[in-house]
Coordinates of C-alpha atoms and ligand atoms in Angstrom, one line a residue:
M1 CA 19.1 14.2 -17.8
T2 CA 16.0 15.5 -16.3
T3 CA 14.3 13.6 -13.5
L4 CA 10.7 13.8 -12.6
P5 CA 9.8 15.9 -9.6
Y6 CA 9.2 13.6 -6.6
I7 CA 5.6 12.8 -5.9
G8 CA 4.9 10.5 -2.9
R9 CA 1.7 9.4 -1.2
F10 CA 0.2 7.7 1.8
A11 CA -2.8 5.4 1.1
P12 CA -4.5 4.2 4.2
T13 CA -7.4 1.8 4.3
P14 CA -10.2 3.0 6.7
S15 CA -10.9 -0.5 8.0
G16 CA -9.4 0.7 11.3
Y17 CA -7.6 3.7 12.9
L18 CA -4.0 4.5 12.4
H19 CA -1.7 2.4 14.6
F20 CA 2.0 2.4 15.3
G21 CA 2.7 0.3 12.2
S22 CA 0.9 2.6 9.9
L23 CA 2.6 5.6 11.5
V24 CA 6.0 4.1 10.6
A25 CA 4.9 3.7 7.0
A26 CA 3.3 7.2 6.8
L27 CA 6.4 8.8 8.4
A28 CA 8.8 7.0 6.1
S29 CA 6.8 8.1 3.1
W30 CA 6.4 11.7 4.3
L31 CA 10.1 12.0 5.2
D32 CA 11.3 10.6 1.9
A33 CA 9.1 13.1 0.0
R34 CA 10.0 16.1 2.2
A35 CA 13.7 15.3 2.1
A36 CA 13.5 15.2 -1.7
G37 CA 11.6 18.5 -1.8
G38 CA 8.7 16.6 -3.2
R39 CA 4.9 16.5 -2.9
W40 CA 3.1 14.1 -0.6
L41 CA -0.4 13.1 -1.5
L42 CA -3.1 11.4 0.5
R43 CA -5.4 8.8 -0.9
M44 CA -8.2 7.1 1.2
E45 CA -8.5 3.5 0.0
D46 CA -12.1 3.2 0.9
L47 CA -13.0 0.4 -1.6
D48 CA -14.7 -1.9 0.9
P49 CA -17.6 -0.3 2.7
P50 CA -18.6 -3.4 4.7
R51 CA -15.1 -3.5 6.3
E52 CA -14.9 0.2 6.9
V53 CA -15.0 1.4 10.5
A54 CA -17.5 4.3 10.9
G55 CA -15.6 7.5 11.4
A56 CA -12.2 6.0 10.5
P57 CA -11.5 8.2 7.4
A58 CA -11.9 11.4 9.3
A59 CA -10.0 10.0 12.4
I60 CA -7.1 9.0 10.1
L61 CA -6.8 12.5 8.7
K62 CA -7.0 14.1 12.1
T63 CA -4.3 11.9 13.5
L64 CA -2.0 12.6 10.6
E65 CA -2.5 16.3 11.2
R66 CA -1.9 16.0 14.9
Y67 CA 1.3 14.1 14.1
G68 CA 2.4 16.9 11.7
L69 CA 2.2 14.8 8.6
Q70 CA 0.5 17.4 6.4
W71 CA -0.4 16.3 2.9
D72 CA -0.5 18.4 -0.3
G73 CA -3.7 19.1 -2.2
E74 CA -7.1 17.5 -1.8
V75 CA -7.5 14.0 -0.4
V76 CA -8.5 11.5 -3.1
Y77 CA -11.2 9.0 -2.2
Q78 CA -11.2 5.7 -4.1
S79 CA -15.0 5.5 -3.5
E80 CA -15.2 8.3 -6.1
R81 CA -13.1 6.6 -8.7
H82 CA -15.3 3.6 -9.6
A83 CA -16.0 4.8 -13.1
A84 CA -12.3 4.9 -13.9
Y85 CA -11.8 1.4 -12.6
Q86 CA -14.8 0.0 -14.5
Q87 CA -13.6 1.6 -17.7
V88 CA -10.3 -0.3 -17.5
I89 CA -12.1 -3.5 -16.6
D90 CA -14.4 -3.2 -19.6
R91 CA -11.4 -2.7 -21.8
L92 CA -9.5 -5.7 -20.4
L93 CA -12.6 -7.9 -20.8
A94 CA -13.1 -6.8 -24.4
Q95 CA -9.4 -7.5 -25.1
G96 CA -9.7 -11.0 -23.6
L97 CA -7.1 -10.1 -21.0
A98 CA -9.6 -10.5 -18.2
Y99 CA -12.4 -13.0 -17.7
A100 CA -15.3 -13.8 -15.4
C101 CA -14.8 -16.4 -12.7
T102 CA -17.6 -18.1 -10.8
C103 CA -15.5 -20.3 -8.6
S104 CA -16.6 -20.4 -5.0
R105 CA -14.3 -19.9 -2.1
K106 CA -14.7 -23.5 -1.2
Q107 CA -13.7 -24.7 -4.6
L108 CA -10.5 -22.6 -4.4
E109 CA -9.6 -23.6 -0.9
P110 CA -7.2 -26.4 -1.9
Y111 CA -5.1 -24.1 -4.1
Q112 CA -3.9 -21.8 -1.2
G113 CA -4.4 -18.5 -2.9
I114 CA -3.0 -19.5 -6.3
Y115 CA -5.8 -19.6 -8.8
P116 CA -5.7 -22.8 -10.9
G117 CA -7.2 -21.1 -14.0
T118 CA -10.5 -23.1 -13.9
C119 CA -12.6 -20.4 -15.6
R120 CA -10.0 -19.1 -18.0
N121 CA -11.7 -20.3 -21.1
A122 CA -15.2 -20.9 -19.8
G123 CA -16.7 -17.8 -21.3
H124 CA -18.9 -17.1 -18.2
S125 CA -21.1 -14.0 -18.2
T126 CA -19.8 -11.2 -15.9
Q127 CA -23.1 -11.2 -14.0
D128 CA -22.5 -12.4 -10.4
A129 CA -19.0 -13.3 -11.2
A130 CA -15.6 -12.1 -10.1
I131 CA -13.3 -10.6 -12.8
R132 CA -9.8 -12.0 -13.0
L133 CA -6.8 -10.8 -14.9
R134 CA -4.8 -13.4 -16.9
V135 CA -1.2 -13.4 -15.9
P136 CA 1.7 -14.4 -18.1
E137 CA 4.0 -17.3 -17.2
L138 CA 6.8 -14.9 -16.5
R139 CA 8.9 -13.7 -13.6
Y140 CA 8.5 -10.0 -12.7
R141 CA 11.4 -8.4 -10.8
F142 CA 12.2 -5.0 -9.4
E143 CA 14.8 -3.3 -7.3
D144 CA 13.4 -2.2 -4.0
R145 CA 15.3 0.7 -2.5
V146 CA 15.5 -1.1 0.9
Q147 CA 14.7 -4.8 0.4
G148 CA 16.9 -5.2 -2.7
T149 CA 15.9 -7.4 -5.7
Y150 CA 12.5 -9.0 -5.4
A151 CA 11.2 -11.4 -8.0
Q152 CA 8.0 -13.4 -8.4
H153 CA 6.8 -15.8 -11.1
L154 CA 3.3 -14.6 -11.7
G155 CA 1.9 -17.9 -13.1
S156 CA 3.1 -20.1 -10.3
E157 CA 3.2 -17.7 -7.4
S158 CA 0.1 -15.6 -8.0
G159 CA -2.0 -17.0 -10.7
D160 CA -4.8 -15.0 -12.4
F161 CA -5.9 -12.5 -9.8
V162 CA -9.1 -10.7 -9.0
I163 CA -9.6 -7.2 -10.2
R164 CA -13.3 -6.9 -9.3
R165 CA -14.9 -9.1 -6.7
R166 CA -18.0 -11.1 -7.2
D167 CA -19.9 -8.6 -5.0
G168 CA -18.9 -5.8 -7.4
L169 CA -16.2 -4.3 -5.2
Y170 CA -13.1 -3.2 -7.0
A171 CA -9.8 -4.9 -5.9
Y172 CA -6.9 -3.0 -4.3
Q173 CA -4.5 -4.5 -6.9
L174 CA -6.2 -2.7 -9.7
A175 CA -7.2 0.5 -8.0
V176 CA -3.7 1.2 -6.5
V177 CA -2.0 0.9 -9.9
L178 CA -4.6 3.1 -11.7
D179 CA -4.6 5.8 -9.0
D180 CA -0.8 6.0 -8.5
A181 CA -0.4 6.6 -12.2
W182 CA -3.4 9.0 -12.3
Q183 CA -1.9 11.0 -9.4
G184 CA 1.6 11.0 -11.0
V185 CA 3.2 9.2 -8.1
T186 CA 6.9 8.7 -8.7
D187 CA 7.8 7.0 -5.4
I188 CA 5.9 4.5 -3.4
V189 CA 6.9 4.0 0.2
R190 CA 4.8 1.5 2.1
G191 CA 4.7 -1.5 4.4
A192 CA 6.6 -4.7 3.5
D193 CA 3.3 -6.7 3.6
L194 CA 2.8 -5.3 0.0
L195 CA 6.1 -6.5 -1.4
D196 CA 4.6 -9.6 -2.8
S197 CA 1.7 -7.7 -4.4
T198 CA 4.2 -5.5 -6.3
P199 CA 4.9 -7.9 -9.2
R200 CA 1.2 -7.9 -10.0
H201 CA 1.3 -4.1 -10.0
L202 CA 4.3 -4.2 -12.4
Y203 CA 2.4 -6.5 -14.8
L204 CA -0.7 -4.2 -14.7
Q205 CA 1.6 -1.1 -15.4
E206 CA 3.1 -2.9 -18.3
L207 CA -0.2 -4.0 -19.7
L208 CA -1.8 -0.5 -19.4
G209 CA 1.3 1.4 -20.6
L210 CA 1.8 3.2 -17.2
P211 CA 5.1 4.3 -15.8
Q212 CA 6.7 2.2 -13.1
P213 CA 7.4 4.2 -9.9
R214 CA 10.3 3.5 -7.5
Y215 CA 9.5 1.3 -4.6
L216 CA 10.6 1.3 -1.0
H217 CA 9.1 -1.2 1.4
V218 CA 9.5 -0.5 5.1
P219 CA 9.5 -3.2 7.8
L220 CA 6.2 -4.2 9.4
I221 CA 6.0 -3.7 13.2
T222 CA 5.2 -6.8 15.1
Q223 CA 3.7 -7.1 18.5
P224 CA 5.2 -9.1 21.4
D225 CA 3.2 -12.1 20.4
G226 CA 4.7 -12.0 17.0
N227 CA 1.6 -10.8 15.2
K228 CA 1.8 -8.0 12.8
L229 CA 0.4 -4.7 14.1
G230 CA -2.6 -4.2 12.0
K231 CA -6.3 -3.9 11.7
S232 CA -7.0 -7.5 12.2
Y233 CA -5.2 -7.6 15.6
R234 CA -7.1 -4.7 17.2
S235 CA -4.0 -2.5 17.5
P236 CA -4.5 0.4 19.8
P237 CA -5.1 3.7 17.9
L238 CA -2.5 6.3 18.2
D239 CA -2.6 8.6 21.2
A240 CA -2.7 12.3 20.2
D241 CA -0.8 13.3 23.4
Q242 CA 2.1 11.0 22.6
A243 CA 2.9 12.4 19.1
A244 CA 6.5 13.4 19.7
P245 CA 7.7 10.3 21.6
L246 CA 5.8 8.0 19.1
L247 CA 7.4 9.8 16.1
V248 CA 10.8 9.3 17.7
R249 CA 10.1 5.7 18.2
A250 CA 8.9 5.4 14.6
L251 CA 12.2 7.1 13.5
R252 CA 14.1 4.3 15.4
A253 CA 12.0 1.6 13.7
L254 CA 13.2 3.1 10.5
G255 CA 16.9 2.8 11.5
Q256 CA 17.3 6.5 12.1
R257 CA 19.2 7.6 15.3
P258 CA 17.5 10.5 17.0
E259 CA 18.8 11.4 20.5
A260 CA 16.4 10.5 23.3
D261 CA 15.9 14.2 24.2
L262 CA 14.1 14.7 21.0
A263 CA 11.1 12.8 22.4
H264 CA 10.6 15.8 24.8
G265 CA 10.5 18.3 22.0
S266 CA 7.6 19.3 19.9
V267 CA 6.2 17.4 16.9
D268 CA 7.8 20.1 14.6
D269 CA 11.2 19.6 16.3
V270 CA 11.0 15.8 15.7
L271 CA 9.9 16.2 12.1
R272 CA 12.5 18.9 11.3
W273 CA 15.2 16.6 12.7
G274 CA 13.8 13.7 10.7
V275 CA 13.9 15.6 7.4
E276 CA 17.4 17.0 8.0
H277 CA 18.8 13.6 8.9
W278 CA 16.7 11.3 6.7
D279 CA 18.8 8.3 5.5
S280 CA 16.7 5.8 3.7
G281 CA 19.8 3.6 3.4
A282 CA 19.6 3.1 7.2
I283 CA 16.2 1.4 7.1
P284 CA 16.6 -2.2 8.1
P285 CA 16.2 -4.5 5.0
V286 CA 13.9 -6.9 6.8
R287 CA 10.2 -7.6 6.5
T288 CA 9.4 -7.2 10.2
V289 CA 10.7 -5.4 13.2
A290 CA 9.5 -6.3 16.7
E291 CA 7.9 -3.4 18.5
A292 CA 9.6 -4.5 21.7
Q293 CA 13.0 -3.9 20.2
L294 CA 12.4 -0.2 19.8
E295 CA 12.7 0.7 23.5
Ligands
LIG301 N1 -4.2 0.8 1.5 C1 -3.1 -0.1 1.8 C2 -3.1 -0.4 3.3 O1 -3.6 0.4 4.1 C3 -1.8 0.5 1.4 C4 -1.7 0.6 -0.1 C5 -0.4 1.0 -0.7 O2 0.4 1.8 0.0 O3 -0.1 0.6 -1.8 O4 -2.5 -1.4 3.7
ZN302 ZN1 -13.1 -19.5 -11.6

């Protein structure tokens, strides 16, 4: 049996700088790729200019370099991939698999994120409308390498979902699937906040005849107040001077057991230790880990 060569990736959204939670995801993905002798690609998910922080894309790249997380090849920018996304949307519309939706946010409020199908057969024009993908009344399941079996009934737990927003911006859900396939990604390692998006990705892969990658979702890091470390909570950006100790702390968040001394070593020492000892089976199979527990 031949197996595909490993291709991993990190896909940050430049709506903020890298924080400790994104470092944990980036490190896990990098270690998993390097330990497998694989490639590690970088994709900037810059689909939403209004939410982009000026200078964030360059700052993210610089931080990754300072932290020793070197990627292979050229960075892919989703802002340069619009034509590919639009082509797929046009095809899905022509096949009747997607449709235009003119519902307002207010109209959808009572449904708590699960689209009730209002515009399914309305035949709206795509002008000034969101585009939604019809989902089947089926359960989609997959084996996550850390979190175990995850299943979701698309009809009742997601509903027809947006692939292009009303303002013309392309949705993450579509772009991520197209780009992972286009870049030949075999292994997706990312934060557990995306676990419940994955069944939608599986459906899109099936619909478009794309291969299904392996998935590994790492715990999200939560702050002392219980909030997820993330863009919406103004997490502090990563300090360049603290690279080795923060990488050691990120290793601990991933269930690895580096000795305390390693934090006084160089970035290269930490990463070399990480690759040599990488054990994805030690990652805690939970959705969140409190940052305070990592001391
Ligand atoms: N761009 C997404 C984020 O920063 C991650 C996408 C992915 O890894 O699939 O949250
Ligand atoms: Zn609608």
